[in-house]
Coordinates of C-alpha atoms in Angstrom, one line a residue:
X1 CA -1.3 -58.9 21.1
X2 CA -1.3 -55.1 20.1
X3 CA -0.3 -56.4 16.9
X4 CA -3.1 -58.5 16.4
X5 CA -5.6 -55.6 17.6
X6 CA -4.5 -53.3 15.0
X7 CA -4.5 -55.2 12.1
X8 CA -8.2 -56.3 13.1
X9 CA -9.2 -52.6 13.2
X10 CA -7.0 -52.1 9.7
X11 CA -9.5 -55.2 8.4
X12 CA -12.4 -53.4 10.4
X13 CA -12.0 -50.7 8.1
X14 CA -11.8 -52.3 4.5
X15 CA -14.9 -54.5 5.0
X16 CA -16.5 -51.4 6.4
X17 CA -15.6 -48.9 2.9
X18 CA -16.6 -51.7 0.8
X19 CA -19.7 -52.3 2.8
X20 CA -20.3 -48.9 2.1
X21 CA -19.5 -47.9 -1.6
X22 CA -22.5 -48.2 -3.1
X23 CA -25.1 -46.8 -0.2
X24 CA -25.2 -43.2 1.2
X25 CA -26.9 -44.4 4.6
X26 CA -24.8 -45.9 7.2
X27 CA -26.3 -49.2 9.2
X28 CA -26.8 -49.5 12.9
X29 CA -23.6 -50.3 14.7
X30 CA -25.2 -53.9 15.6
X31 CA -25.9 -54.7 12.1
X32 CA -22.7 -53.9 10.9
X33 CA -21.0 -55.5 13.4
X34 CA -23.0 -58.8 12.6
X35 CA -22.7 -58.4 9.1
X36 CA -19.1 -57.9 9.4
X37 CA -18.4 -60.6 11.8
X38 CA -16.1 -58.0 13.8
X39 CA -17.0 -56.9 17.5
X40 CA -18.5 -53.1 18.4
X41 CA -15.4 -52.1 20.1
X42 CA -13.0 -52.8 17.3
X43 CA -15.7 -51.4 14.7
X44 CA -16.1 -48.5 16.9
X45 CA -12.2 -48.2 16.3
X46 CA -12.8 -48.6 12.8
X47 CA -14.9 -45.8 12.5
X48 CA -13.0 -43.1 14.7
X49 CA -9.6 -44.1 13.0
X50 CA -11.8 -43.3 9.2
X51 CA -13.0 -40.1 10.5
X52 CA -9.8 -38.5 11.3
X53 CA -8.9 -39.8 7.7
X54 CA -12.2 -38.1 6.4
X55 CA -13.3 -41.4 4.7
X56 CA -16.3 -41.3 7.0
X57 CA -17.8 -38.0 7.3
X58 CA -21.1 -36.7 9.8
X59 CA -23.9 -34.9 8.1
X60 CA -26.2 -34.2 10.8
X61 CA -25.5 -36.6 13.4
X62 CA -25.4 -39.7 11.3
X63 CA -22.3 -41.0 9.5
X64 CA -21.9 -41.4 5.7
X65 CA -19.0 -42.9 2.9
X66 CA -16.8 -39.8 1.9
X67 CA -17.1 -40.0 -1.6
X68 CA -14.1 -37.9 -2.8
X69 CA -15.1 -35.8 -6.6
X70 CA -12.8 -36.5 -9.4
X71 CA -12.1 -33.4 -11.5
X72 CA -10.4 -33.5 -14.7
X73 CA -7.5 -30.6 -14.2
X74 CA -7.6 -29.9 -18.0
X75 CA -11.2 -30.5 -18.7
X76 CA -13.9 -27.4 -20.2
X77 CA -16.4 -28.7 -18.8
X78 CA -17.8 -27.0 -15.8
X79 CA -18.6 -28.2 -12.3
X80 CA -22.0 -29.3 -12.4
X81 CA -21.0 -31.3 -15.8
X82 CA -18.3 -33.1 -13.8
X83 CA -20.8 -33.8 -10.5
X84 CA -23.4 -35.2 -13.3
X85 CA -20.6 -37.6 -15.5
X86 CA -19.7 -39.0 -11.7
X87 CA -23.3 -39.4 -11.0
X88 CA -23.7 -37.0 -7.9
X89 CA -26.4 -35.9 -6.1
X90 CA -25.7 -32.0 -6.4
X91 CA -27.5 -28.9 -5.5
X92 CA -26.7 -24.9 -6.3
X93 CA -28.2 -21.9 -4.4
X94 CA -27.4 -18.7 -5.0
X95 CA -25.5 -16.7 -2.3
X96 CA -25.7 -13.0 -3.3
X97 CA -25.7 -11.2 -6.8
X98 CA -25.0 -7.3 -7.0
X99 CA -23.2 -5.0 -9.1
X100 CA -19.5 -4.1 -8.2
X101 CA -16.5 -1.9 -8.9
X102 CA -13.9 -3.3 -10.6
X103 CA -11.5 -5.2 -7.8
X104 CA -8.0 -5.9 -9.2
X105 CA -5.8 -4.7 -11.5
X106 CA -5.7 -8.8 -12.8
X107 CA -9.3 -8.7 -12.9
X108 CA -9.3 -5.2 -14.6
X109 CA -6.8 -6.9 -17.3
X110 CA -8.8 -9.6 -17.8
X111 CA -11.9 -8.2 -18.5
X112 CA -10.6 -5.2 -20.7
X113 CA -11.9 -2.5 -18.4
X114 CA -11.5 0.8 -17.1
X115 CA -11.0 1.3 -13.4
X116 CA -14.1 1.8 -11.6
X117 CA -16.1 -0.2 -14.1
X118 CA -18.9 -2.2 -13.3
X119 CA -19.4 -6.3 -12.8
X120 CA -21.9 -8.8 -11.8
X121 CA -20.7 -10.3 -8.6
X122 CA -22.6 -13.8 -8.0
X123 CA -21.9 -16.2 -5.2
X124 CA -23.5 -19.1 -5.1
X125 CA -22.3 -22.4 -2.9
X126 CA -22.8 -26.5 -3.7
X127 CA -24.1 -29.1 -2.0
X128 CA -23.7 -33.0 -2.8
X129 CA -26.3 -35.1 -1.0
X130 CA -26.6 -32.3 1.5
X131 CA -22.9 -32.0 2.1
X132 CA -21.6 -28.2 1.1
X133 CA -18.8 -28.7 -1.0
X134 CA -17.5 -25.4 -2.8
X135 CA -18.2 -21.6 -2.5
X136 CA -18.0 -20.3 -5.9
X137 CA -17.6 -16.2 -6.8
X138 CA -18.5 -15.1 -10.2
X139 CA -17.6 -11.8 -12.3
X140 CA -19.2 -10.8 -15.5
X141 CA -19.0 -7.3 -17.4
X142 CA -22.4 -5.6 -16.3
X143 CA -22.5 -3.3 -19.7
X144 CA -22.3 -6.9 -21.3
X145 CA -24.9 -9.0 -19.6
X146 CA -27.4 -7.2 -17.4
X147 CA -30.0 -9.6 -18.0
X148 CA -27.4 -11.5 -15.5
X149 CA -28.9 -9.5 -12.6
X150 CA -32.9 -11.0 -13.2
X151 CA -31.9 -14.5 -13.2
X152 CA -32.3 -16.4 -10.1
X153 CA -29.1 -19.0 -10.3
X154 CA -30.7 -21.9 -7.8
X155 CA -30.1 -25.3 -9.9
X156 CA -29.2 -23.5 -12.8
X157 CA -26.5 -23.1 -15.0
X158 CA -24.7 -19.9 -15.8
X159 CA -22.9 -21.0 -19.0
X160 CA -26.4 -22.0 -20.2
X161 CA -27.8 -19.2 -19.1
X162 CA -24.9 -17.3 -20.9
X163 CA -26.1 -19.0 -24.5
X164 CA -30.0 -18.7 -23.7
X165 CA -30.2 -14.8 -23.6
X166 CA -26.9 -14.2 -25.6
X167 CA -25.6 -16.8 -27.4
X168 CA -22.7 -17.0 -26.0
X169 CA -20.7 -20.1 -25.4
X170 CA -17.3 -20.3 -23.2
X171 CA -14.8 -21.8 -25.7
X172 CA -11.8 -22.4 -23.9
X173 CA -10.4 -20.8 -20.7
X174 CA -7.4 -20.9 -18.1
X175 CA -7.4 -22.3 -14.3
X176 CA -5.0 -21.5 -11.5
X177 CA -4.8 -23.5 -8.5
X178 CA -3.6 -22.5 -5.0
X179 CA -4.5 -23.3 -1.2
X180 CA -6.2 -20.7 1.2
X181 CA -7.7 -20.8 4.5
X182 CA -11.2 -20.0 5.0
X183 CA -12.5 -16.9 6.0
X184 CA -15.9 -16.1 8.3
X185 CA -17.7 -16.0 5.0
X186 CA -16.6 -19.5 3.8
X187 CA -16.5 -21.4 7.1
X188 CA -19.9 -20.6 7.7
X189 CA -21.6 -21.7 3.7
X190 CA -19.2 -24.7 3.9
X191 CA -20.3 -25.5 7.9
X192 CA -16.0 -26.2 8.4
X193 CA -13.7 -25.0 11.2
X194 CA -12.7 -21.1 10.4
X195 CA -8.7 -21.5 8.6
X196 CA -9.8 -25.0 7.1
X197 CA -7.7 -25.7 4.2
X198 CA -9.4 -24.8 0.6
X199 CA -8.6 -25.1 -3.1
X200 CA -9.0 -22.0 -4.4
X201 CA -9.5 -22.3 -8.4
X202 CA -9.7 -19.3 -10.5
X203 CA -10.6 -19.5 -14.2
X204 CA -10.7 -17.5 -16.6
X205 CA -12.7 -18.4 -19.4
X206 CA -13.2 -16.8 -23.4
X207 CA -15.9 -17.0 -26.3
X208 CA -14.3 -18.5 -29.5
X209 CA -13.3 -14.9 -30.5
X210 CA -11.5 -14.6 -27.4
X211 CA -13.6 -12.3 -26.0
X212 CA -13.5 -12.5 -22.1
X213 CA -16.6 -13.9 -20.3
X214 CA -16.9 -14.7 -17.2
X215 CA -14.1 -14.9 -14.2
X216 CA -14.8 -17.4 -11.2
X217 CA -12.8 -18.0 -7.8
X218 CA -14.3 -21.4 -6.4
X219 CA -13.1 -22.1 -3.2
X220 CA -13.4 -26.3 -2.5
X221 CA -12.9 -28.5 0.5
X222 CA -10.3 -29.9 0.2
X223 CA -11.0 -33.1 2.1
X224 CA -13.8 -33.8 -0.8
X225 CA -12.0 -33.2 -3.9
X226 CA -9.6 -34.8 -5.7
X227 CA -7.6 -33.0 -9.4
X228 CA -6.5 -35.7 -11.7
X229 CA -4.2 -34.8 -14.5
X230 CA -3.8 -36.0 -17.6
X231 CA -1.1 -35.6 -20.1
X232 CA -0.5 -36.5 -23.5
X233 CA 2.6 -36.7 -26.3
X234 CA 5.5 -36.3 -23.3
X235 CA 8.5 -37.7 -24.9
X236 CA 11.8 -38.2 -23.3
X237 CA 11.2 -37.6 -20.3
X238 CA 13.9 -38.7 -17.3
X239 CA 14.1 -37.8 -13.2
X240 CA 16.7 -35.4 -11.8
X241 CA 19.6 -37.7 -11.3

């Protein structure tokens, strides 16, 4: 008997992500239930075991499919490219944008700068349909780009911006990967539990004279993206025996 009861919840729960993968709004329990041919209680079972899986997620009260972003590890393109090729919903609004010291020594490297130098710090988070995903933290060179600090980044792109008033275009560019836990700051832009898990992805990205550009730390929930790599022309490769 317990047997049977879980794999009907297990079957609950496939006809209820397929029932769902092409619609952001989430039917009335009765509906779905009839639709389904599966009774409230095991649906209801259904739907608790998803959330604590984060394939079902609540946006203000009402449920909705967790549609996980695919990003290409390797890829140049930048975020808002990726949310558009996947056909996403997105939103940017910008956080804060002021004028800062120099932080790090990496950051100092990067940027080819003296210590106590100035940069364009802009924040800015993202939302897909409504849902904050990612808390992004930009550095420019100030003496480079001032015009930086009269732009208004909601819905618009920084690279493009980059090209409009300077012609510049980011050629290529390096990313690092690593996990942190989020701070007051981030918990509260993202609306997530204070220590949730994050990606944290710094790049930093050139002109094609290899002149730096622009440095950004983007801090993702993790429960929304996923990294996908791809790799070409590996030859000979074997496991560890």
């Amino acid at each position: 008997m317990e047997y049977k009861d879980i794999s009907a919840v297990r079957k609950a729960e496939e006809k209820l992500l397929l029932l769902l993968k092409d619609t952001d709004e989430f039917p009335s329990e009765r509906k779905i239930s009839e639709e389904l041919d599966i009774s409230r209680s095991v649906l209801r079972s259904a739907i608790h075991h998803l959330e604590s899986e984060n394939a079902l997620v609540r946006v203000n009260g009402k449920l909705k499919s967790n549609k996980m972003i695919s990003i290409g590890l390797l890829g140049n393109g930048s975020m808002s490219r990726e949310l558009q090729m996947d056909n996403r919903n997105s939103e940017i609004i910008e956080y804060s944008k002021e004028i800062v010291e120099v932080s790090t020594k990496k950051i100092q490297k990067f940027f080819k700068l003296e210590k106590g130098s100035k940069l364009i710090r802009l924040i800015r988070f993202r939302r897909n349909n409504g849902v904050p995903i990612s808390y992004e933290v930009a550095y420019m060179d100030y003496q480079k780009f001032p015009k930086i600090m009269d732009v208004n980044f909601d819905d618009k792109s920084l690279y493009k911006t980059l090209e409009k008033y300077y012609s510049i275009k980011v050629a290529y560019g390096r990313e690092e990967i690593s996990c942190v836990k989020s701070d007051d700051d981030k918990s509260s832009v993202l609306e997530i539990p204070l220590e949730t898990p994050l990606f944290k992805v710094s790049s930093y990205n050139y002109d094609d004279e290899d002149n730096p550009v622009e440095h950004t730390d983007q801090y993702l929930a993790g429960d929304k993206f996923k990294y996908i790599l791809s790799a070409k022309n590996i030859f000979d490769y074997k496991e560890d025996e």
